[in-house]
XYZ file of C-alpha atoms in Angstrom:
410
model
C 0.000 0.000 0.000
C 2.712 2.429 0.928
C 3.941 4.621 -1.843
C 1.011 4.023 -4.164
C -0.638 7.118 -5.549
C -4.107 7.004 -3.971
C -5.456 9.243 -6.689
C -4.088 7.155 -9.557
C -6.842 6.608 -12.091
C -6.238 2.862 -12.255
C -8.193 0.130 -10.587
C -6.903 1.005 -7.127
C -7.922 4.671 -7.224
C -9.901 5.983 -4.277
C -11.710 8.243 -6.753
C -13.365 5.421 -8.696
C -15.828 3.981 -6.231
C -19.445 2.765 -6.231
C -22.165 5.184 -5.140
C -22.678 3.180 -1.959
C -19.073 3.821 -0.940
C -19.348 7.552 -1.634
C -22.607 7.746 0.335
C -20.986 6.017 3.313
C -17.827 8.122 3.042
C -19.879 11.327 2.814
C -21.808 10.444 5.944
C -18.486 9.585 7.609
C -17.240 13.109 6.894
C -20.207 14.519 8.798
C -19.723 11.996 11.614
C -16.112 13.107 12.065
C -17.203 16.735 11.824
C -19.120 16.131 15.035
C -15.852 15.491 16.917
C -14.283 18.881 16.214
C -17.533 20.785 15.868
C -17.521 22.077 19.431
C -13.858 23.160 19.389
C -14.352 26.813 18.339
C -17.433 27.247 20.512
C -16.172 25.722 23.781
C -15.609 29.160 25.347
C -19.026 30.285 24.034
C -20.718 27.227 25.524
C -18.970 27.831 28.848
C -20.185 31.426 28.854
C -23.714 30.616 27.650
C -24.256 27.855 30.201
C -22.198 29.492 32.977
C -19.827 26.522 33.137
C -16.122 26.118 33.863
C -13.649 24.803 31.251
C -13.427 21.446 33.042
C -17.222 21.130 33.013
C -17.452 21.980 29.320
C -14.643 19.533 28.538
C -16.985 16.798 29.740
C -18.671 17.194 26.334
C -15.723 15.260 24.944
C -15.408 12.930 27.923
C -19.016 11.706 27.877
C -18.931 11.411 24.087
C -15.796 9.283 23.921
C -16.452 7.273 27.073
C -19.722 6.026 25.596
C -18.012 5.605 22.213
C -15.334 3.382 23.807
C -17.796 1.124 25.619
C -20.082 0.995 22.567
C -17.238 -0.444 20.503
C -17.895 -3.758 22.236
C -21.482 -3.619 21.014
C -21.050 -2.544 17.397
C -19.851 -5.915 16.065
C -22.497 -7.733 18.108
C -25.210 -5.554 16.563
C -23.945 -5.397 12.964
C -23.364 -9.162 12.738
C -27.023 -9.673 13.626
C -28.906 -6.910 11.816
C -26.395 -6.203 9.047
C -24.117 -3.283 8.224
C -26.730 -1.128 6.509
C -29.213 -1.233 9.386
C -26.423 -0.595 11.891
C -25.293 2.468 9.947
C -28.829 3.805 9.761
C -29.422 3.166 13.478
C -26.255 5.060 14.334
C -27.168 7.947 12.043
C -30.664 8.162 13.510
C -29.259 8.356 17.045
C -26.838 11.111 16.026
C -29.637 13.117 14.395
C -31.797 12.887 17.520
C -29.102 13.611 20.104
C -27.363 16.322 18.078
C -30.691 18.135 17.795
C -31.364 17.657 21.504
C -27.889 19.039 22.290
C -28.923 22.304 20.695
C -31.877 22.586 23.069
C -29.831 22.098 26.263
C -30.513 24.467 29.148
C -27.603 23.287 31.319
C -24.160 21.799 30.851
C -25.362 18.573 32.507
C -28.065 18.168 29.852
C -25.593 18.870 27.086
C -23.111 16.334 28.466
C -25.877 13.724 28.617
C -27.028 14.371 25.060
C -23.429 14.181 23.839
C -23.221 10.726 25.431
C -26.195 9.582 23.340
C -24.525 11.162 20.323
C -21.399 9.124 21.115
C -23.393 5.884 21.055
C -24.789 6.691 17.620
C -21.392 7.749 16.354
C -19.782 4.509 17.572
C -22.366 2.391 15.769
C -21.877 4.392 12.603
C -18.113 4.998 12.486
C -16.919 1.468 13.287
C -19.406 -0.068 10.852
C -18.642 2.518 8.161
C -14.999 1.429 7.998
C -16.010 -2.213 7.558
C -18.591 -1.275 4.893
C -16.104 0.870 2.972
C -13.439 -1.849 3.124
C -15.960 -4.427 1.913
C -17.498 -2.380 -0.892
C -14.632 -0.220 -2.155
C -12.972 -0.832 -5.507
C -9.218 -1.333 -5.261
C -9.101 -3.432 -2.100
C -8.027 -2.424 1.395
C -5.462 0.069 0.138
C -7.988 2.379 -1.481
C -10.582 1.755 1.234
C -8.376 2.785 4.159
C -7.177 5.895 2.340
C -10.755 6.819 1.506
C -11.736 6.394 5.160
C -8.774 8.488 6.297
C -9.727 11.123 3.709
C -13.216 11.275 5.215
C -11.695 11.558 8.689
C -9.376 14.385 7.652
C -12.040 16.293 5.760
C -14.466 15.924 8.658
C -11.868 17.046 11.186
C -11.118 20.088 9.013
C -14.711 21.076 8.282
C -16.090 20.450 11.778
C -14.368 23.432 13.411
C -15.187 25.598 10.387
C -18.887 24.754 10.585
C -18.800 25.226 14.337
C -17.256 28.670 13.885
C -19.630 29.847 11.154
C -22.797 28.738 12.930
C -21.465 29.227 16.454
C -20.745 32.893 15.833
C -24.533 33.403 15.787
C -25.312 31.025 18.647
C -23.512 28.090 20.216
C -26.700 26.072 19.642
C -26.706 26.323 15.836
C -23.756 23.952 15.150
C -25.663 21.143 16.844
C -28.761 21.757 14.746
C -26.574 21.974 11.640
C -24.972 18.616 12.348
C -28.380 17.019 12.890
C -29.516 18.322 9.481
C -26.376 17.069 7.709
C -26.620 13.635 9.312
C -30.260 13.448 8.232
C -29.051 13.988 4.658
C -26.497 11.216 5.189
C -29.292 8.951 6.422
C -31.228 9.587 3.209
C -28.160 8.965 0.999
C -27.316 5.654 2.647
C -30.950 4.577 2.477
C -30.947 5.311 -1.256
C -27.543 4.027 -2.366
C -26.308 1.372 0.056
C -27.690 -2.130 -0.312
C -27.622 -4.486 2.635
C -24.185 -6.008 3.108
C -23.791 -9.778 3.495
C -23.872 -10.772 7.148
C -20.793 -12.585 8.480
C -21.005 -16.361 8.650
C -20.329 -16.198 12.395
C -22.095 -13.797 14.715
C -19.818 -11.619 16.833
C -20.117 -11.912 20.599
C -19.699 -9.027 23.013
C -16.397 -10.483 24.215
C -14.813 -11.069 20.799
C -13.106 -7.627 20.678
C -11.644 -8.255 24.148
C -10.450 -11.701 23.112
C -8.873 -10.196 19.978
C -6.718 -8.030 22.239
C -5.083 -11.242 23.447
C -2.997 -11.040 20.275
C 0.288 -9.397 21.245
C 0.529 -7.267 18.126
C -2.991 -5.859 18.364
C -2.628 -5.258 22.102
C 0.605 -3.374 21.434
C -0.992 -1.194 18.752
C -3.957 -0.429 21.012
C -1.711 0.408 23.988
C 0.465 2.737 21.940
C -2.634 4.350 20.419
C -4.059 4.895 23.908
C -1.141 7.140 24.873
C -1.139 8.814 21.455
C -4.841 9.593 21.711
C -4.280 11.263 25.059
C -1.879 13.674 23.352
C -4.196 14.066 20.350
C -7.246 15.012 22.376
C -5.355 17.292 24.712
C -4.744 19.394 21.611
C -8.299 19.075 20.352
C -10.150 19.728 23.615
C -7.832 21.885 25.727
C -6.079 24.147 23.214
C -9.192 26.249 22.401
C -9.172 27.540 25.986
C -5.464 28.337 25.758
C -5.807 30.160 22.436
C -8.853 32.044 23.775
C -9.900 33.319 20.348
C -13.219 34.214 18.728
C -15.121 31.305 17.125
C -14.103 32.515 13.657
C -10.394 32.696 14.465
C -10.401 29.432 16.411
C -12.330 27.769 13.589
C -9.757 28.990 11.063
C -6.894 27.583 13.148
C -8.505 24.159 13.437
C -9.557 24.206 9.789
C -5.882 24.614 8.817
C -5.038 21.900 11.360
C -7.588 19.571 9.760
C -6.300 20.259 6.248
C -2.789 19.253 7.292
C -4.259 16.171 8.970
C -5.994 15.158 5.735
C -3.017 15.846 3.458
C -0.501 13.996 5.627
C -2.783 11.028 6.281
C -3.646 10.453 2.622
C -0.699 11.754 0.607
C 2.390 11.989 2.804
C 2.124 8.994 5.149
C 2.017 6.297 2.407
C 5.126 7.692 0.736
C 7.072 7.950 3.983
C 5.998 4.432 4.943
C 7.327 3.042 1.659
C 10.659 4.755 2.131
C 11.273 4.287 5.855
C 8.816 1.622 7.039
C 5.626 1.972 9.075
C 7.155 1.611 12.536
C 9.920 4.136 11.942
C 7.428 6.665 10.566
C 5.103 6.130 13.517
C 7.855 6.379 16.136
C 9.364 9.523 14.616
C 5.980 11.173 14.216
C 5.085 10.529 17.859
C 8.361 12.028 19.070
C 7.920 15.094 16.833
C 4.374 15.464 18.169
C 5.800 15.471 21.705
C 8.259 18.245 20.783
C 5.439 20.209 19.177
C 3.357 19.893 22.361
C 6.133 21.220 24.575
C 6.596 24.256 22.311
C 2.812 24.748 22.235
C 2.711 24.740 26.015
C 5.624 27.099 26.622
C 5.619 29.317 23.527
C 3.870 32.645 23.084
C 0.410 32.996 21.515
C 1.729 32.985 17.945
C 3.811 29.877 18.619
C 0.782 28.176 20.166
C -1.263 28.843 17.024
C 1.521 27.600 14.756
C 2.110 24.460 16.812
C -1.602 23.673 16.942
C -1.757 23.784 13.147
C 1.491 21.836 12.641
C 0.306 19.093 14.994
C -2.253 18.173 12.331
C 0.583 16.824 10.159
C 1.810 14.415 12.847
C -1.723 13.404 13.815
C -2.571 12.671 10.171
C 0.433 10.366 9.756
C -0.239 8.630 13.054
C -3.889 8.012 12.245
C -3.075 6.297 8.953
C -0.357 4.037 10.362
C -2.352 3.085 13.444
C -5.412 2.210 11.342
C -3.374 -0.022 9.042
C -1.665 -1.760 11.941
C -4.935 -2.326 13.811
C -6.612 -3.874 10.758
C -3.664 -6.001 9.652
C -1.550 -6.946 12.628
C -3.694 -9.853 13.883
C -5.687 -12.669 12.332
C -8.949 -11.409 13.871
C -11.685 -10.302 11.444
C -11.256 -6.636 10.641
C -14.474 -5.438 12.369
C -13.517 -7.335 15.530
C -9.921 -6.093 15.500
C -11.117 -2.532 14.883
C -13.592 -2.760 17.768
C -10.975 -4.046 20.214
C -8.459 -1.426 19.138
C -10.974 1.417 19.355
C -12.285 0.183 22.708
C -8.845 0.790 24.217
C -7.829 4.002 22.473
C -11.089 5.930 22.921
C -10.715 5.735 26.697
C -7.759 8.093 26.349
C -9.897 10.399 24.208
C -12.370 10.458 27.099
C -9.696 11.038 29.742
C -7.662 13.830 28.143
C -10.412 16.491 27.856
C -11.305 15.988 31.523
C -7.780 15.709 32.938
C -6.112 18.546 31.020
C -8.162 21.353 32.664
C -7.851 19.624 36.031
C -4.076 19.411 35.676
C -4.028 23.129 34.882
C -6.041 23.836 38.045
C -3.599 21.764 40.099
C -0.466 23.260 38.535
C -0.299 25.774 35.676
C -1.243 26.131 32.017
C 2.010 24.575 30.764
C 1.850 21.220 32.542
C -1.122 19.691 30.617
C 0.964 19.916 27.444
C 3.987 18.404 29.192
C 1.839 15.463 30.311
C 0.497 15.086 26.757
C 4.048 15.181 25.369
C 5.102 12.451 27.809
C 2.107 10.373 26.675
C 3.195 10.709 23.033
C 6.722 9.597 23.930
C 5.337 6.609 25.852
C 3.382 5.681 22.713
C 6.627 5.748 20.727
C 8.407 3.665 23.375
C 5.670 1.010 23.199
C 6.150 0.811 19.412
C 9.917 0.435 19.843
C 9.768 -2.121 22.673
C 7.094 -4.187 20.927
C 8.541 -3.855 17.424
C 9.135 -7.601 17.184
C 5.410 -8.253 17.615
C 4.619 -5.602 15.012
C 7.397 -6.021 12.447
C 6.179 -9.299 10.953
C 2.931 -7.665 9.918
C 3.877 -4.017 9.656
C 7.322 -3.483 8.208
C 6.573 -1.940 4.849
C 3.589 -4.345 4.848
C 5.578 -6.104 2.108
C 4.868 -9.687 3.260
C 1.179 -8.845 3.558
C 0.243 -8.352 -0.060
C 0.520 -9.711 -3.525
C -0.152 -7.952 -6.789
C -2.890 -9.224 -9.039
C -3.589 -7.415 -12.282
C -1.945 -4.298 -10.906
C -4.193 -4.187 -7.826
C -2.743 -4.503 -4.354
C -4.598 -7.218 -2.448
C -4.027 -7.618 1.296
C -4.105 -10.958 2.981
C -6.091 -11.281 6.160
């Protein structure tokens, strides 16, 4: 996969896909928009609901805590009712709870509605990856890049939408997301046919059992520490920058663009040249350096480092996704669920702990802690490289070429 041009017009192009894949990818963009949507309006929400930064940060914590636990349920549900119905159920839940979020009269209500939103998002996002991998033309290579493209575009557009609508009222971004997800619901209903159900139904414990594989457990553990660093930037930095929704939205839009470009275009080329594990380790260390400068630099440096972090996050996301899907012999949906179950707990912890750490110490220390977490993630990759190398190093042993199309073995 590494080094291929994802936009090549041959059989493996991510641009030549069935309508069902584009409908699922489009809805995925909106789903990922929901993660960064609240970034530019966090200070506005705190002011509107008379809440502290740590209370408002619970919007992320409740969302990702439910998302993490729900990962154990997604395979159980989709293997019984099918991928299409699972996607539609997830979308419906997001529509309902996103709309309810906009009606909140207290931060407690908003946190609760975001939890329901997280459940819907978990059902949708985890199933969407499996659907895209199964239906995409060009095999796993094109499918993963298409999924990462949707992630990057959603991460970039979420803050922008939040800024544009949030400048009028902090409630409008939630209503906007509900409307967009309703459109996604209609598109998937129209274009996606029911996917074949797996021969074996997934149990609730299968994702946990999959983590018994040393390679997958190592990837998930490293990703846990990485995600702590990632979501410290996403959830805590808006309070540090203390900018208007427009300006904050512009910063995170640029951040999201770098995330998309580096995940889709840069990461595959670097992986081909240096190998997946070296790229991942170096990117995590550079992210740690970036975090320290973000924490101790002036306001201009903080803005620059926030944007630049998107490049490292984009590369990390691509490599981690590939490793999680290919490092074990577990079915991809099961491996993805186990991996996401572990890493999303860090996404829940960071938004809550970062403001608390600031209260206990000073504004610099949350970024130091996040930098240490990124370094720990790199150390896990290095220490466990033997468990990862067989499957990950250049992914060369994992594929064969048939008619010019890269086909990955499971």
